[in-house]
Short mmCIF file of C-alpha atoms and ligand atoms in Angstrom, two decimals:
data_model
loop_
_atom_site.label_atom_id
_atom_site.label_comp_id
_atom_site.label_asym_id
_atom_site.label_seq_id
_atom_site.Cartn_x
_atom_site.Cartn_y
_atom_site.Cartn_z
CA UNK A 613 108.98 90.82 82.35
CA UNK A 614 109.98 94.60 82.36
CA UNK A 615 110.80 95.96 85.58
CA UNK A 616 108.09 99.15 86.44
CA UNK A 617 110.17 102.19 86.98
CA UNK A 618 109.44 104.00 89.86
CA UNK A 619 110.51 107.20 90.35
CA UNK A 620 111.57 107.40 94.10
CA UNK A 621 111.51 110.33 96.82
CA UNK A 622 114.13 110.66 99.30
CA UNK A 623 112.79 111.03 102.66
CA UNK A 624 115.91 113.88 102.67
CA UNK A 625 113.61 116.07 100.01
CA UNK A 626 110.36 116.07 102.46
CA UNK A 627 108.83 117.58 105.17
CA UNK A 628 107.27 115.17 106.65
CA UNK A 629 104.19 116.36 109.15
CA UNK A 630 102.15 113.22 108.37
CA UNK A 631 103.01 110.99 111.81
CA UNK A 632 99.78 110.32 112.69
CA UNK A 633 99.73 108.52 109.65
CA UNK A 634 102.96 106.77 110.09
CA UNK A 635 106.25 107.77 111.50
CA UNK A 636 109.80 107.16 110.29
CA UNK A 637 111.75 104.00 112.20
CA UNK A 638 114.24 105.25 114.45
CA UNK A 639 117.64 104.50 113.23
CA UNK A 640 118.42 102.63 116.83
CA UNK A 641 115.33 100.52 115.97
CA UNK A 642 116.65 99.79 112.77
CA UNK A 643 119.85 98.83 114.60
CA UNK A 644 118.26 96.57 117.22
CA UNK A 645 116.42 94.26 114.36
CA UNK A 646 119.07 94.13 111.87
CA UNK A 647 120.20 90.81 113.71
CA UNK A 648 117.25 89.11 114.24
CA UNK A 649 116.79 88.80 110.47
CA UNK A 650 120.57 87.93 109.81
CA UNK A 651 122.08 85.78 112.74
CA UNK A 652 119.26 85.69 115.51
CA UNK A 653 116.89 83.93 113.13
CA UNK A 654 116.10 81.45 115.54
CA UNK A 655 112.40 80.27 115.72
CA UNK A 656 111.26 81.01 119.42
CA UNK A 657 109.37 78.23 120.02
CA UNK A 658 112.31 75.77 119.14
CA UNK A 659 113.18 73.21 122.06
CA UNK A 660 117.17 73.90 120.27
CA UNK A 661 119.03 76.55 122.14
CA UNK A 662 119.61 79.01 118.98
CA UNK A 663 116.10 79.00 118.32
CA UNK A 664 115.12 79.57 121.99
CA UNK A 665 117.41 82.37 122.70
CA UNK A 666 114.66 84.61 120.83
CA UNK A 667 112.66 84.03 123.89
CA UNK A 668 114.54 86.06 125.73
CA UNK A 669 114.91 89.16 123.14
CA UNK A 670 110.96 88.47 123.19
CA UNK A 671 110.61 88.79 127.44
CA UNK A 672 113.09 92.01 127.01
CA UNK A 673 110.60 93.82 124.31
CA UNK A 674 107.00 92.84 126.07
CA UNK A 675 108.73 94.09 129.08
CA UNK A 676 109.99 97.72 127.59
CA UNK A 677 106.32 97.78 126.08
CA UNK A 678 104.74 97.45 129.48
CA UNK A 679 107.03 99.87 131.17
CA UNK A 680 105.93 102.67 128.72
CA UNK A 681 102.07 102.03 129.75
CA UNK A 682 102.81 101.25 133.16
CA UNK A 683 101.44 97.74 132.70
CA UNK A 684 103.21 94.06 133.78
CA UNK A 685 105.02 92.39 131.01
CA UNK A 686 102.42 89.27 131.03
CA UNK A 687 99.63 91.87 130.70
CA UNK A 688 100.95 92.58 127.34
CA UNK A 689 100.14 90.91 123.99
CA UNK A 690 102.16 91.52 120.48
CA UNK A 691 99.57 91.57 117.28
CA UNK A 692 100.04 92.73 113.40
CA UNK A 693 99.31 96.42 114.29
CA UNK A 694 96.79 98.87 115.60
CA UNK A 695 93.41 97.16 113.81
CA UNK A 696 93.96 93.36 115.09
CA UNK A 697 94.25 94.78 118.59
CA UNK A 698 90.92 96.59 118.14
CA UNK A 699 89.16 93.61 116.61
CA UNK A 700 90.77 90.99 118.60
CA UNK A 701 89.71 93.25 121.96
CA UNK A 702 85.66 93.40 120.56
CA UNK A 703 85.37 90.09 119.62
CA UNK A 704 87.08 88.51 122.98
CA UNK A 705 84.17 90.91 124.88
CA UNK A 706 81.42 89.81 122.52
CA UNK A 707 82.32 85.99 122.63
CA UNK A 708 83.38 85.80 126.58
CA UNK A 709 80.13 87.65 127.57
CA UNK A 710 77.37 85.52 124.85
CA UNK A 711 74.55 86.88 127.15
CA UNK A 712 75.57 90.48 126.85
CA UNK A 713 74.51 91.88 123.37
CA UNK A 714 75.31 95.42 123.83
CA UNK A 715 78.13 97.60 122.52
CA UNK A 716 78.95 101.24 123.01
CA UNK A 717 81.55 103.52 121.08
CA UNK A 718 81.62 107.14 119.61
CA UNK A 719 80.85 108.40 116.10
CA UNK A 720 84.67 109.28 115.84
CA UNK A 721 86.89 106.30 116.23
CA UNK A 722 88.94 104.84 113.59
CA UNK A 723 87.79 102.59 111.38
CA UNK A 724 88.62 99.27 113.21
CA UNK A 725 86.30 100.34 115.49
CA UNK A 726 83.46 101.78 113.08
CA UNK A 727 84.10 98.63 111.23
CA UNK A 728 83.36 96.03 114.31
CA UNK A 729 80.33 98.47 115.75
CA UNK A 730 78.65 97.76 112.44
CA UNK A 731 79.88 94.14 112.19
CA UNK A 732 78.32 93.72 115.35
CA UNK A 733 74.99 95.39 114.25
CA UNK A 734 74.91 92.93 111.26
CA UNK A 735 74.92 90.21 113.85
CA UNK A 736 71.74 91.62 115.42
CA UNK A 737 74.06 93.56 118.42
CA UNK A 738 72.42 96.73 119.10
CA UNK A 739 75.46 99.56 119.11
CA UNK A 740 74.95 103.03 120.67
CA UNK A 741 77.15 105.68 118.99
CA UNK A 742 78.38 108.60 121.26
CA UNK A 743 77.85 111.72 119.46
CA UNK A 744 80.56 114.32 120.19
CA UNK A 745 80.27 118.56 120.66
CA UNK A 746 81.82 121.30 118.43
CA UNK A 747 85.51 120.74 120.23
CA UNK A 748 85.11 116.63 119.68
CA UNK A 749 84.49 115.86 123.35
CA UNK A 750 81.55 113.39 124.25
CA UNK A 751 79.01 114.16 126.97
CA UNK A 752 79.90 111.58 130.21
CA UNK A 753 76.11 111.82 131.35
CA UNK A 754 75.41 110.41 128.02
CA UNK A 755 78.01 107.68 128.10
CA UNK A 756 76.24 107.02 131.85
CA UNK A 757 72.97 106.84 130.78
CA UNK A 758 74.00 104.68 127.58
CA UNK A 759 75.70 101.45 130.04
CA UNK A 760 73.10 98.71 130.50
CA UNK A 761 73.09 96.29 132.33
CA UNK A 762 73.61 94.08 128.73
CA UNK A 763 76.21 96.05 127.73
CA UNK A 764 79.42 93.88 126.65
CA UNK A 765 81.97 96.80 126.15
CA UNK A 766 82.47 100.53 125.88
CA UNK A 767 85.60 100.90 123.44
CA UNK A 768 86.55 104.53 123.32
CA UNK A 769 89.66 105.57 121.63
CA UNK A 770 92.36 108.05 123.37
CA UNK A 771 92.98 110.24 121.14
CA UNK A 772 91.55 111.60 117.75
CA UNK A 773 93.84 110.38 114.95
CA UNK A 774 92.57 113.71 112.88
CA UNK A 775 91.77 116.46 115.34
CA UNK A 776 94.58 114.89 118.31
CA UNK A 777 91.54 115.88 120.87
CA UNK A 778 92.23 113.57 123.92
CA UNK A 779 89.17 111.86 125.72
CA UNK A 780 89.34 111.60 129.53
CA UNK A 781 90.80 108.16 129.95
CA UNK A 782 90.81 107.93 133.19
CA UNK A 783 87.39 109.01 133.88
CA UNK A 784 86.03 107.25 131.74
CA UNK A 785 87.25 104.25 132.51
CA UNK A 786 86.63 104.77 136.30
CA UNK A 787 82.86 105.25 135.32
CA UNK A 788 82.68 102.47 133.23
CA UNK A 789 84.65 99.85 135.95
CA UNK A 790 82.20 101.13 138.62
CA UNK A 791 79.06 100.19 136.50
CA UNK A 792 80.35 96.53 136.02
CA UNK A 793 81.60 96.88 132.66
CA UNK A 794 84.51 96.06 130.19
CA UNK A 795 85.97 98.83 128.79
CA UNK A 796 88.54 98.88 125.57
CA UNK A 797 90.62 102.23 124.51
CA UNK A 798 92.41 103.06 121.22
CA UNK A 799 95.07 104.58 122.51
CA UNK A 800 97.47 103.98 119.15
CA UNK A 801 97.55 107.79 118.77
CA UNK A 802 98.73 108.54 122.34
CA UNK A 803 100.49 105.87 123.92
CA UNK A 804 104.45 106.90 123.19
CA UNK A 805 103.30 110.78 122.58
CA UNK A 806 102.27 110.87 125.67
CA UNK A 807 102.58 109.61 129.67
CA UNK A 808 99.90 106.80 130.15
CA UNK A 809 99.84 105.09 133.28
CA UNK A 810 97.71 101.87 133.36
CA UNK A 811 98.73 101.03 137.09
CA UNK A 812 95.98 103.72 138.24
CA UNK A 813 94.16 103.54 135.26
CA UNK A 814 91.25 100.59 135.25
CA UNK A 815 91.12 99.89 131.54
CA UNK A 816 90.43 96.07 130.27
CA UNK A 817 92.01 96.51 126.67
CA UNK A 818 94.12 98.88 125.32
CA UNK A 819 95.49 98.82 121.57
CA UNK A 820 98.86 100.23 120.40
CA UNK A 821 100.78 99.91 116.93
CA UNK A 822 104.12 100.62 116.35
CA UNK A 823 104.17 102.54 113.25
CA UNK A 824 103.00 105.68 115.13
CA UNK A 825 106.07 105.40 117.14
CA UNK A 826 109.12 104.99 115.35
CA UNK A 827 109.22 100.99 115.25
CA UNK A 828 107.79 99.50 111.99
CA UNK A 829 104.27 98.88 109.67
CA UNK A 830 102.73 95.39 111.19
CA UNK A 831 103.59 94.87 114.64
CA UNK A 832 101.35 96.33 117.34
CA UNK A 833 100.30 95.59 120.90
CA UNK A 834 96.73 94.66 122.92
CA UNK A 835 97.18 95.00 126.54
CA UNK A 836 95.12 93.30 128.75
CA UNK A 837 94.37 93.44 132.68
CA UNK A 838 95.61 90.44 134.43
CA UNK A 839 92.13 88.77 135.56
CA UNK A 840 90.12 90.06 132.06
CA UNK A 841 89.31 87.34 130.70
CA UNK A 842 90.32 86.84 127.05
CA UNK A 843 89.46 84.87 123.84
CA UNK A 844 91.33 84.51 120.92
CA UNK A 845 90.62 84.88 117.59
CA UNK A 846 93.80 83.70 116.54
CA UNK A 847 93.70 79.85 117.15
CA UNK A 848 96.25 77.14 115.84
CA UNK A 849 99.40 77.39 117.98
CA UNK A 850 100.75 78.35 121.68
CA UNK A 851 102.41 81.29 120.85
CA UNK A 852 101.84 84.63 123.13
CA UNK A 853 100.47 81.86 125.85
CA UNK A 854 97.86 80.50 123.62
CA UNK A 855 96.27 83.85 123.08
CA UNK A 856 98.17 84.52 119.83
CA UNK A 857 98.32 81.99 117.68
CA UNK A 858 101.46 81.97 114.69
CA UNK A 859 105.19 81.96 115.14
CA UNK A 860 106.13 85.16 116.84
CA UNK A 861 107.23 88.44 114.15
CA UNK A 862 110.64 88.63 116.48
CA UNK A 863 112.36 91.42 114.28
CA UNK A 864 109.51 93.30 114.78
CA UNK A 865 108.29 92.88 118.32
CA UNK A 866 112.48 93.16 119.26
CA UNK A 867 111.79 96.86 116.84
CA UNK A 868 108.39 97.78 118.94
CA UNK A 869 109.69 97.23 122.09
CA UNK A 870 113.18 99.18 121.02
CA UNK A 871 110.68 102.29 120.31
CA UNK A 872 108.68 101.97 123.67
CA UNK A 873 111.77 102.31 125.22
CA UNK A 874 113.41 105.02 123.59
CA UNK A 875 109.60 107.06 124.05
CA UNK A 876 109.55 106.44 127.45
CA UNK A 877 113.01 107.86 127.83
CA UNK A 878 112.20 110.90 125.17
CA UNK A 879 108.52 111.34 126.51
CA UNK A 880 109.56 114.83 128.19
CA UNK A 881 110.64 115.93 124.58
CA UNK A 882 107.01 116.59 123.44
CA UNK A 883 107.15 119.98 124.90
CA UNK A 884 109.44 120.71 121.79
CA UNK A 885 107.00 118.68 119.59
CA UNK A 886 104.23 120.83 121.29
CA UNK A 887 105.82 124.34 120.98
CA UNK A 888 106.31 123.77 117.19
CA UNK A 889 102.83 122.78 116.70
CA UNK A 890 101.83 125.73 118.66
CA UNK A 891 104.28 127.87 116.21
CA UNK A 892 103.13 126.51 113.22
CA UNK A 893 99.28 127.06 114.25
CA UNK A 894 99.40 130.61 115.62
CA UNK A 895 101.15 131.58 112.35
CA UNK A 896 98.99 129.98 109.94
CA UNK A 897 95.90 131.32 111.68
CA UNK A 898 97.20 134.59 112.03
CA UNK A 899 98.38 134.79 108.07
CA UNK A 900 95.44 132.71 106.74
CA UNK A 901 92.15 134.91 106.97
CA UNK A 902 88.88 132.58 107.75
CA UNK A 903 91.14 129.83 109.01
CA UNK A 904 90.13 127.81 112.38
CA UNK A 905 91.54 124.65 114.61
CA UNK A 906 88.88 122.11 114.61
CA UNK A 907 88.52 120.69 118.09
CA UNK A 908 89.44 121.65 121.71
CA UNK A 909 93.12 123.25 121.64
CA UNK A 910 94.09 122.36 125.46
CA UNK A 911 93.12 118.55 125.56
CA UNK A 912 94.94 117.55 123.12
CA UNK A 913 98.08 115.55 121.58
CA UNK A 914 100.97 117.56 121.89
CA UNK A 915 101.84 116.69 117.91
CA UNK A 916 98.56 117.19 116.31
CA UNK A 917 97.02 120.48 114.57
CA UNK A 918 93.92 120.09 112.63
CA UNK A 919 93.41 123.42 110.55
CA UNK A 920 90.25 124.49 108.59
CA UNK A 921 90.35 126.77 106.02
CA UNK A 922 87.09 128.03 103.89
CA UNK A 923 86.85 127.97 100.77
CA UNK A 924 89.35 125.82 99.57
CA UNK A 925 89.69 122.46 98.84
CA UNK A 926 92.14 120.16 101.60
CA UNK A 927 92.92 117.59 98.66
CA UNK A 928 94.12 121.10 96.24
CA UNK A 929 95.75 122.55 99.42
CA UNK A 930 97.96 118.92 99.96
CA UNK A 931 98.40 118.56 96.04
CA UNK A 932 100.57 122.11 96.15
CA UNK A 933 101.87 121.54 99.37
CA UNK A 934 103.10 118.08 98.09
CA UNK A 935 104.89 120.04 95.25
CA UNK A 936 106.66 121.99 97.56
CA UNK A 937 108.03 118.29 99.18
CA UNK A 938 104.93 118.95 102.22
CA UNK A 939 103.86 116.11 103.43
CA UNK A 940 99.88 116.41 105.71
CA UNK A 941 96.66 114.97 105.36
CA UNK A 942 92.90 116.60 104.48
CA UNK A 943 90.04 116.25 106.37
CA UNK A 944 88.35 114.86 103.28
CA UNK A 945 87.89 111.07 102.90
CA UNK A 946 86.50 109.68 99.20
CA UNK A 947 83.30 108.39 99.76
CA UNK A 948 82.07 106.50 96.45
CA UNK A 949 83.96 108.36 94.08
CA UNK A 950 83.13 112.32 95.88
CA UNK A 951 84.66 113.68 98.69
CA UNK A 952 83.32 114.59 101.64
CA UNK A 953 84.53 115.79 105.05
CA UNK A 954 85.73 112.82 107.10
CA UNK A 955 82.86 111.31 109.56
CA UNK A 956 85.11 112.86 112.40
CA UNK A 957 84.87 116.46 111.26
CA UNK A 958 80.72 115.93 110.44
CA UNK A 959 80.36 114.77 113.80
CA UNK A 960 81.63 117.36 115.13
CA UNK A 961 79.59 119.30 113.13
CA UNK A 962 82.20 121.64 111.37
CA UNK A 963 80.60 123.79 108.71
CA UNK A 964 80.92 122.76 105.17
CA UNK A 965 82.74 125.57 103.87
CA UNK A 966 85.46 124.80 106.50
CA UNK A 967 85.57 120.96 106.99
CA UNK A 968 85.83 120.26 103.36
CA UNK A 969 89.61 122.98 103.47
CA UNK A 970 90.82 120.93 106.46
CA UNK A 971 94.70 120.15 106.88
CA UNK A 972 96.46 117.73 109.37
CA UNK A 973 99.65 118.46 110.48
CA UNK A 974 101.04 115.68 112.76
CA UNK A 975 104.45 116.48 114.11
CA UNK A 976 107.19 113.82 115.18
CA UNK A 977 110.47 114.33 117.84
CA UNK A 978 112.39 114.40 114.56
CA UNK A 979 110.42 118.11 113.16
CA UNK A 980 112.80 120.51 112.75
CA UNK A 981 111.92 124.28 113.36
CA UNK A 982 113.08 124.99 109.66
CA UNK A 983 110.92 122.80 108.46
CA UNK A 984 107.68 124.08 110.56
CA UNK A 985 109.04 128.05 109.19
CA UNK A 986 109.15 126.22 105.74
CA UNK A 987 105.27 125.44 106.23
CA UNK A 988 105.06 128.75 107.76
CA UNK A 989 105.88 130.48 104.28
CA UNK A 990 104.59 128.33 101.45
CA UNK A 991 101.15 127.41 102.72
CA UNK A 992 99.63 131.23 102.86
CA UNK A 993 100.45 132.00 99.30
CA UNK A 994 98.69 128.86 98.03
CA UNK A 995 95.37 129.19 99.96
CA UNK A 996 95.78 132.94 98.17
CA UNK A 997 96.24 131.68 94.64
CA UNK A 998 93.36 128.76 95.56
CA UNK A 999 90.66 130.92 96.47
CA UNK A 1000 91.45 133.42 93.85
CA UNK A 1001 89.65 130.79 91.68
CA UNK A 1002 87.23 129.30 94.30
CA UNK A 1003 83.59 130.36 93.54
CA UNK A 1004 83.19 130.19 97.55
CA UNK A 1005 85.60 132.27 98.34
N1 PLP B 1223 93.38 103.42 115.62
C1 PLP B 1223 93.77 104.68 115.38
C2 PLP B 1223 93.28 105.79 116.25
C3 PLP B 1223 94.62 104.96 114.31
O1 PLP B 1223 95.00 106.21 114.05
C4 PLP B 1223 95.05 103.88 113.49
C5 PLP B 1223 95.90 104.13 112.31
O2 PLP B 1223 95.85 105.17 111.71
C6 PLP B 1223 94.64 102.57 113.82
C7 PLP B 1223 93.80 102.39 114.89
C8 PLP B 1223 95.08 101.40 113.02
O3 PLP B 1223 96.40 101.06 113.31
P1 PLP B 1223 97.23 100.10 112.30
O4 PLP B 1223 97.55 100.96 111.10
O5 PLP B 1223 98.44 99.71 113.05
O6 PLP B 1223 96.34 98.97 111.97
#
């Protein structure tokens, strides 16, 4: 068989401003798993010393993942990424409470949480969807007035993955706790960008991955409060104390707890992250006539700009941005075979002419100034040439 040729980009030759979708692995990640695939190959649950010595490389990493959320080491349990933690948090809810057949979330979460809320409705669950206002916050007298006394779990995500708008984690949860009920967060956007503190925060469940922060694609976190009870979905083994069944990913969870660590220590860094976001937004707003940030611009992610522009199209704007080695995202998700504005910019109810010319630009603690004043000078000049020939425009 003839090997496909595939012509390869050097991550050298981009500007990358797409780390909300995934980030790079730090090079001192790298480092710290090279020798669990090459001498430290061990299988942790081995009753031989060589394989058990990976327990201990395993108690180092859930304890560097706890410190960055302020959480206890046992509170913390490793999963294939971001989505298993959201489904494995819903379904241990659902199937620990059987009398409780009520679920609330918002119109805006990621799709492992979309996914389960309408799972769940399948099932015959009823699921109330929190609508959200023109800056993407919810209403808490509507999240008040939604808790029943049925109601298994609110899951509420941290912050936006598109617009970076934060929700009010702590009051939320507090509201939530003092009605009697579970509560579940997505926090996979924020925890590592920034400070979360889970020791004065009452949250249940919280879900992490580590490709948003520097460690690798398929290994991510749920943590849950000591006394929560939990119930695996995952069944055929002891592993993760019988709540995680399948021999532990040790590369990978020795890689996400390497990351934690280095984000707790480089947390204070987002300030840079944040005033080259702010750069790169006041200039394209002030050089792009009819150009607007979708969603409230002081909650919000320190890395994350969401940009609308009428009268263009985001997936034309990323196609010439991608020749000039940009890397973002559109607001724009392909909905059988057209596309139409993501279901986080209609909820929010940006107008047409905007939401469907919307840009992400995620920022990383790697962005270099050059690159933002790179962005700076090349986008302008193709929204220009774009709505020369847009019959919107
Ligand atoms: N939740 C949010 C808010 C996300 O942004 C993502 C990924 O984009 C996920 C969950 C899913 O995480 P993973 O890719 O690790 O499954």
């Amino acid at each position: 068989m003839e090997l496909q040729r595939v012509n390869t980009i050097h991550a050298d030759n981009v500007i990358y401003l797409d780390n909300n979708a995934t980030t790079m692995v730090a090079p001192e990640v790298v480092d710290a798993m090279l020798p669990c695939f090459t001498d430290l190959y061990g299988n942790a649950s081995s009753m031989h010393t060589f394989g058990g010595q990976m327990g201990t490389r395993i108690a180092q990493a859930r304890a560097q993942v706890a410190a960055l959320i302020g959480a206890q080491p046992e509170e913390i349990l490793f999963t294939s990424c971001g989505t298993e933690s959201d489904n494995s948090a819903i379904l241990s809810a659902i199937e620990s409470q059987p009398e409780k057949r009520h679920f609330i979330t918002t119109r805006v979460e990621h799709s492992a949480i979309i996914a389960m809320g309408t799972y769940l409705e399948s099932k015959g669950y009823e699921v109330t969807w929190l609508g959200v206002d023109s800056q993407g916050q919810i209403n808490m007298e509507e999240l008040e007035a939604a808790i029943r006394k049925d109601t298994a779990l609110v899951s509420i995500m941290h912050a936006n993955n598109e617009t970076g708008v934060l929700f009010p984690m702590e009051k939320i949860a507090r509201l939530v706790k003092e009605k009697g009920c579970l509560f579940h967060t997505d926090a996979v956007q924020s925890v590592g960008k920034i400070p979360i503190d889970l020791a004065t925060t009452p949250v249940d469940f919280l879900s992490l991955s580590g490709h948003k922060l520097h460690a690798p694609k398929g290994i991510g976190a749920l943590y849950i409060r000591r006394g929560t009870r939990f119930v695996p979905f995952m069944r055929g083994g002891h592993q993760e104390r019988g709540r995680r069944a399948g021999t532990e990913n040790v590369p990978y969870i020795v890689g996400l707890g390497k990351a934690c660590e280095m984000a707790k220590a480089s947390i204070t860094e987002e300030a840079h992250v944040s005033r080259l976001r702010d750069k790169l937004e006041n200039a394209l707003l002030a050089r792009i006539p009819d150009s607007i940030v979708n969603g409230d611009r002081q909650n919000r992610l320190p890395n994350t700009t969401s940009i609308a522009i009428r009268a263009v199209e985001g997936e034309a704007l990323l196609l010439m941005l991608d020749r000039h080695g940009i890397c973002a995202s559109s607001g724009s998700a392909c909905t059988s075979g057209s596309l139409e504005p993501s279901h986080v910019l209609r909820a929010m109810g940006v107008p047409f002419t905007y939401a469907h010319g919307s840009l992400r630009f995620s920022l990383s603690r790697y962005t270099k100034e050059a690159e933002i004043d790179s962005v700076i000078e090349a986008l302008p000049p193709i929204v220009e040439k774009l709505r020369a020939l847009s019959p919107f425009a």
